[in-house]
Amino acid sequence: MKKNLLLASSMLVAASFGAPAMAQEAEGADPVQRDTIIVTATKREQTLQEVPVAVSVVQAETLETAQIVDAIDLQSIVPSLRVSQLERTSNATFIIRGQGNGANNPGIEPSVAVYIDGVFRPRAGSALSDLIGLERVEVLRGPQSTLFGKNASAGVVNIVTQQPQFDFGGTAEVTVGNFGASIFKVGVTGPISDNLAFSLSGSVNQRDGYYENVGNGGDFNDRNRWALRGQLLYVGENFEARLIVDADEIDEQCCGTDRVIDGAAGGAIRGLLGGLTSEGNFAYTMASDFANENQVENTGISLQLDWDLGENATFSSITSLRRYDDFVDYEGDFTTLSLLGENVRALDTQTFTQEFRLAGTWNDRVDYLFGAYFYDEDMVADDSRIYGTDTRAYVDILTGGGVSALEAPLGFAPGTFFAPGGGTRFTAEQNDSQFQLFSQFDFNLTDRLVLTAGIAYFEAEKEVDFTNVIRTNPFSDLNFVEIYVGQALGGFGVDPTDPAQVGAFATNPATAPIFGAIIGASTTFVDPTTGIVNDPVTGLPVANPLLDFFALGLQPLGALTPFPNSVENGRTNDSDTPYTLRLAYDATDRTNVYASYSRGYKASSWNLTPDTRPNTADVAALRASGELAADNALGLPTVVNTAEALGVAGNQRFARPEITTTLEFGFKTRFSWGSLDLAVFDQTVEDFQSSVFQGAGFAVINAGEQSSLGVEFDSTITPPSIPGLTLTLSGIWMDAEYDDFTGAPVVSGSAVDVADGVVDGTGDLSGQKVAGIPDFAGSFAIEYRRDFDFGEGFVRGDYQYESDVRLLENLPESITREVNTINASVGVNLNNGLEALVWARNLNEDEYYTSGFPTTLQAGSFSAYPNQPRTYGLTVRSRF
């Protein structure tokens, strides 16, 4: 595959070097429009042709004609970008060049930074409101940590809105579509005085759910959102100020799932308990027993100040204060039974950012940029996972009444295990502060050769308080190894809590046969320090029927050890020096080439879910201090459940910093009838922060190393023989594999899982391809515009393709994703400012999955999120 990538890139480069001659032949012709596209990828304004960075730019006109409504839609025209939406509207993950994370764990921050008007948005949900009043969207690919202050190890999505204008004008727009869709947008701008201008824009977006719910609570995947943005722009002789105030709100029921693989539990739910489960095969039908609440409130204010200091120098300041509230009560068992009676995650964040920049030119030889960035966020996460009224009956059916039979022997009152209202509640607080100094210099070695050197210094500190824990689910705290072996040994006068007595009994020649009979085998291994006896093949205690409870995933909410404590201080302190080195050469006035090497960085992330566990190295000290799972759920000073007893808990307390290094070669050319941008990259990600939902909880782990070799291209063709015709073609070939990823979340019981002798849902993926990253992803668009006496008419179509790829490592190999989607639009723009557009997205009703997971509390079942079905509508817009 890597040889094919290199061959393909060589062919593209060879073909491209013929372009300058054509440009010279067309001397005197007007440059193509892309020559005048202004971007701020390097924190200063440059044309798309000039900037030696792999960047895709989507202009406002394309956003309108392609009916790009929100940030999730952007992936349909930028192949290197992928946005995966999971079980709620705000749970979206931005991925660039196959790298990205976040996925419903409030402590795991994204690898792709999203900026709107120079202000960083730390949560994906704060960037998902409808795109209104836009000028352009820039997608910067590869590490951008040198100039962008936080979480830009994979890239940046930079959204730029239109500034207020000193000429009065505006737009009003109405869209109607299938599924009862209606979108209203309005924007107005104009002068207040000779130096002061304003703009005000807003939108309302509503749509019925296209995912039928056969249970209670209404259909899923609806739209119900609004957004407002107000701006003031002051322009003085040497000073400019821009004030932006924005607010948006989402109140939706998202997101529907397909039951792709139906395990044995599905039959029990439908046949014995009379419940319903979600359907599969893109039926867009799911089962829920209550309405899903998903509410997002997002507000902010920012102030940008720019001073012209003379002598080709400018000083800028961007200050922002933002608040983000996200509440979801999600029906997480995907049945009409009340298995999860409450599944609440509430997030409340307040963020302050400050950036200073000094940019200028020295002696016409050096362009310089100095800056400082400060980020401070206070976050409170409230979480509750509570059993419903049907949970106990369901578990009793799965276990043949075994759960009820355990209560009395263990000293619990009947009805204690899986009682309605039992579960876990906690509140986690996190303060996240980061300070950065950054600089970049462009040395003009000759009129055509520029050497760029940039370096930054980070200091990041996170402080977490995870002490407010309430747990009322004692079954999850049971240690089935200790219970079974302990009871049997107790019958022979051996104290099961004394490792020395257990070890002596197991190894004494006189009692070893008895011990072998207790565990059902004579060839065993006993750990004399813990008393745990393991089968040498599977790594699990043998002949222990209680382990069936564990294998069924019935301990999803294990014992929680609050922190900070005497062993864990609840803090991480990180520092790093990301950098960029680049050499760019203008071969002609229309062609340049560059080579760069860059380092990206993202600080440590905490596991702030009910699945957070101490690191293995800390367990012994916590047990000795009496603080291991010190919530006293069982009235005991310490609690070790089965997973911890077996050493297969599969979680980390926090993930170490993520570091990305990329070697890239780029080529950009413009000619009279088109353009071509090409980038070849070799990317390595060390300690990738993986947070994967395993059906019963999140497994957080650092992937040792992931490497990728790829080729990207963006091209535009405007054939001179057909005025008004524009063809765009962009794509990415990519070969990504894990160089080192031990302990990776995988399908429980699969070959890679049992390869290490332990059936625990983890395995070694070293040397294997990364799931979810297709070998090729591409976008082809054709647009034709023609002038008439009354105005302009146009027609546009685009085709999105992704080659077949396994969806996720912890899903069976049979669950794959392949994209073949067609979007289309046709419209007119009249001379009087009236515009009309008829559009369709997913015109050909393409079907594929965006993501998936092992189904909650239903071992052997797997669910996935289908893409949006065909939508179509009419948009009428008036410009005045």
mmCIF file of N, CA, C and O in Angstrom, residues 281-316:
data_model
loop_
_atom_site.group_PDB
_atom_site.id
_atom_site.type_symbol
_atom_site.label_atom_id
_atom_site.label_comp_id
_atom_site.label_asym_id
_atom_site.label_seq_id
_atom_site.Cartn_x
_atom_site.Cartn_y
_atom_site.Cartn_z
ATOM 1 N N ASN A 281 -30.484 -3.162 9.493
ATOM 2 C CA ASN A 281 -30.572 -3.066 8.033
ATOM 3 C C ASN A 281 -31.150 -1.733 7.565
ATOM 4 O O ASN A 281 -31.939 -1.672 6.628
ATOM 5 N N PHE A 282 -30.770 -0.655 8.237
ATOM 6 C CA PHE A 282 -31.140 0.708 7.845
ATOM 7 C C PHE A 282 -32.663 0.878 7.761
ATOM 8 O O PHE A 282 -33.181 1.568 6.883
ATOM 9 N N ALA A 283 -33.367 0.260 8.701
ATOM 10 C CA ALA A 283 -34.822 0.441 8.766
ATOM 11 C C ALA A 283 -35.186 1.782 9.393
ATOM 12 O O ALA A 283 -36.337 2.204 9.310
ATOM 13 N N TYR A 284 -34.210 2.458 10.028
ATOM 14 C CA TYR A 284 -34.448 3.726 10.714
ATOM 15 C C TYR A 284 -35.616 3.592 11.688
ATOM 16 O O TYR A 284 -36.501 4.443 11.749
ATOM 17 N N THR A 285 -35.594 2.503 12.443
ATOM 18 C CA THR A 285 -36.607 2.234 13.460
ATOM 19 C C THR A 285 -35.906 1.783 14.729
ATOM 20 O O THR A 285 -35.114 0.843 14.692
ATOM 21 N N MET A 286 -36.188 2.452 15.837
ATOM 22 C CA MET A 286 -35.567 2.086 17.098
ATOM 23 C C MET A 286 -36.627 1.981 18.181
ATOM 24 O O MET A 286 -37.790 2.351 17.979
ATOM 25 N N ALA A 287 -36.211 1.448 19.321
ATOM 26 C CA ALA A 287 -37.123 1.229 20.441
ATOM 27 C C ALA A 287 -36.596 1.964 21.663
ATOM 28 O O ALA A 287 -35.429 1.833 22.029
ATOM 29 N N SER A 288 -37.474 2.758 22.284
ATOM 30 C CA SER A 288 -37.095 3.533 23.457
ATOM 31 C C SER A 288 -38.277 3.580 24.413
ATOM 32 O O SER A 288 -39.427 3.646 23.974
ATOM 33 N N ASP A 289 -37.991 3.548 25.713
ATOM 34 C CA ASP A 289 -39.089 3.568 26.669
ATOM 35 C C ASP A 289 -39.333 4.957 27.255
ATOM 36 O O ASP A 289 -40.268 5.138 28.027
ATOM 37 N N PHE A 290 -38.485 5.930 26.920
ATOM 38 C CA PHE A 290 -38.765 7.305 27.358
ATOM 39 C C PHE A 290 -38.093 8.291 26.408
ATOM 40 O O PHE A 290 -37.209 7.928 25.625
ATOM 41 N N ALA A 291 -38.540 9.527 26.473
ATOM 42 C CA ALA A 291 -38.005 10.565 25.596
ATOM 43 C C ALA A 291 -36.565 10.888 25.982
ATOM 44 O O ALA A 291 -36.235 11.012 27.162
ATOM 45 N N ASN A 292 -35.734 11.007 24.988
ATOM 46 C CA ASN A 292 -34.339 11.363 25.192
ATOM 47 C C ASN A 292 -34.208 12.883 25.245
ATOM 48 O O ASN A 292 -34.618 13.584 24.321
ATOM 49 N N GLU A 293 -33.632 13.396 26.327
ATOM 50 C CA GLU A 293 -33.394 14.833 26.445
ATOM 51 C C GLU A 293 -31.963 15.144 26.047
ATOM 52 O O GLU A 293 -31.021 14.539 26.551
ATOM 53 N N ASN A 294 -31.796 16.090 25.146
ATOM 54 C CA ASN A 294 -30.468 16.542 24.731
ATOM 55 C C ASN A 294 -30.527 18.052 24.547
ATOM 56 O O ASN A 294 -31.035 18.547 23.547
ATOM 57 N N GLN A 295 -30.041 18.772 25.552
ATOM 58 C CA GLN A 295 -30.127 20.226 25.558
ATOM 59 C C GLN A 295 -28.727 20.816 25.645
ATOM 60 O O GLN A 295 -27.946 20.452 26.520
ATOM 61 N N VAL A 296 -28.436 21.728 24.734
ATOM 62 C CA VAL A 296 -27.153 22.406 24.693
ATOM 63 C C VAL A 296 -27.392 23.909 24.680
ATOM 64 O O VAL A 296 -28.165 24.411 23.856
ATOM 65 N N GLU A 297 -26.762 24.620 25.591
ATOM 66 C CA GLU A 297 -26.816 26.079 25.622
ATOM 67 C C GLU A 297 -25.391 26.601 25.540
ATOM 68 O O GLU A 297 -24.523 26.192 26.318
ATOM 69 N N ASN A 298 -25.162 27.498 24.617
ATOM 70 C CA ASN A 298 -23.815 27.951 24.312
ATOM 71 C C ASN A 298 -23.838 29.467 24.148
ATOM 72 O O ASN A 298 -24.572 29.993 23.296
ATOM 73 N N THR A 299 -23.083 30.180 24.958
ATOM 74 C CA THR A 299 -23.038 31.646 24.880
ATOM 75 C C THR A 299 -21.590 32.117 24.971
ATOM 76 O O THR A 299 -20.732 31.433 25.549
ATOM 77 N N GLY A 300 -21.332 33.289 24.402
ATOM 78 C CA GLY A 300 -19.980 33.807 24.471
ATOM 79 C C GLY A 300 -19.869 35.242 24.026
ATOM 80 O O GLY A 300 -20.759 35.789 23.344
ATOM 81 N N ILE A 301 -18.770 35.847 24.416
ATOM 82 C CA ILE A 301 -18.446 37.212 23.999
ATOM 83 C C ILE A 301 -16.947 37.272 23.740
ATOM 84 O O ILE A 301 -16.156 36.664 24.467
ATOM 85 N N SER A 302 -16.567 37.936 22.667
ATOM 86 C CA SER A 302 -15.150 38.079 22.348
ATOM 87 C C SER A 302 -14.875 39.491 21.860
ATOM 88 O O SER A 302 -15.751 40.153 21.284
ATOM 89 N N LEU A 303 -13.665 39.932 22.093
ATOM 90 C CA LEU A 303 -13.240 41.262 21.662
ATOM 91 C C LEU A 303 -11.866 41.142 21.021
ATOM 92 O O LEU A 303 -10.912 40.689 21.660
ATOM 93 N N GLN A 304 -11.777 41.550 19.758
ATOM 94 C CA GLN A 304 -10.504 41.570 19.059
ATOM 95 C C GLN A 304 -10.095 43.005 18.809
ATOM 96 O O GLN A 304 -10.861 43.809 18.270
ATOM 97 N N LEU A 305 -8.855 43.338 19.202
ATOM 98 C CA LEU A 305 -8.297 44.679 19.042
ATOM 99 C C LEU A 305 -7.045 44.577 18.185
ATOM 100 O O LEU A 305 -6.190 43.720 18.431
ATOM 101 N N ASP A 306 -6.938 45.436 17.185
ATOM 102 C CA ASP A 306 -5.779 45.455 16.297
ATOM 103 C C ASP A 306 -5.243 46.869 16.198
ATOM 104 O O ASP A 306 -5.979 47.810 15.837
ATOM 105 N N TRP A 307 -3.952 47.046 16.507
ATOM 106 C CA TRP A 307 -3.291 48.330 16.401
ATOM 107 C C TRP A 307 -2.245 48.296 15.290
ATOM 108 O O TRP A 307 -1.412 47.374 15.247
ATOM 109 N N ASP A 308 -2.284 49.260 14.416
ATOM 110 C CA ASP A 308 -1.235 49.439 13.419
ATOM 111 C C ASP A 308 -0.150 50.298 14.047
ATOM 112 O O ASP A 308 -0.347 51.499 14.286
ATOM 113 N N LEU A 309 0.982 49.682 14.340
ATOM 114 C CA LEU A 309 2.059 50.385 15.043
ATOM 115 C C LEU A 309 3.018 51.104 14.114
ATOM 116 O O LEU A 309 3.978 51.728 14.572
ATOM 117 N N GLY A 310 2.752 51.020 12.806
ATOM 118 C CA GLY A 310 3.677 51.597 11.856
ATOM 119 C C GLY A 310 4.889 50.717 11.667
ATOM 120 O O GLY A 310 5.080 49.698 12.345
ATOM 121 N N GLU A 311 5.735 51.078 10.735
ATOM 122 C CA GLU A 311 6.944 50.294 10.463
ATOM 123 C C GLU A 311 6.604 48.816 10.215
ATOM 124 O O GLU A 311 7.305 47.909 10.640
ATOM 125 N N ASN A 312 5.476 48.604 9.523
ATOM 126 C CA ASN A 312 5.058 47.253 9.141
ATOM 127 C C ASN A 312 4.850 46.335 10.344
ATOM 128 O O ASN A 312 5.196 45.143 10.308
ATOM 129 N N ALA A 313 4.280 46.854 11.430
ATOM 130 C CA ALA A 313 4.040 46.058 12.624
ATOM 131 C C ALA A 313 2.592 46.238 13.092
ATOM 132 O O ALA A 313 2.028 47.336 13.007
ATOM 133 N N THR A 314 2.020 45.165 13.573
ATOM 134 C CA THR A 314 0.647 45.165 14.075
ATOM 135 C C THR A 314 0.586 44.392 15.376
ATOM 136 O O THR A 314 1.178 43.305 15.499
ATOM 137 N N PHE A 315 -0.113 44.961 16.345
ATOM 138 C CA PHE A 315 -0.328 44.279 17.613
ATOM 139 C C PHE A 315 -1.805 43.927 17.734
ATOM 140 O O PHE A 315 -2.673 44.761 17.484
ATOM 141 N N SER A 316 -2.096 42.652 18.114
ATOM 142 C CA SER A 316 -3.476 42.187 18.196
ATOM 143 C C SER A 316 -3.733 41.540 19.542
ATOM 144 O O SER A 316 -2.841 40.918 20.141
#
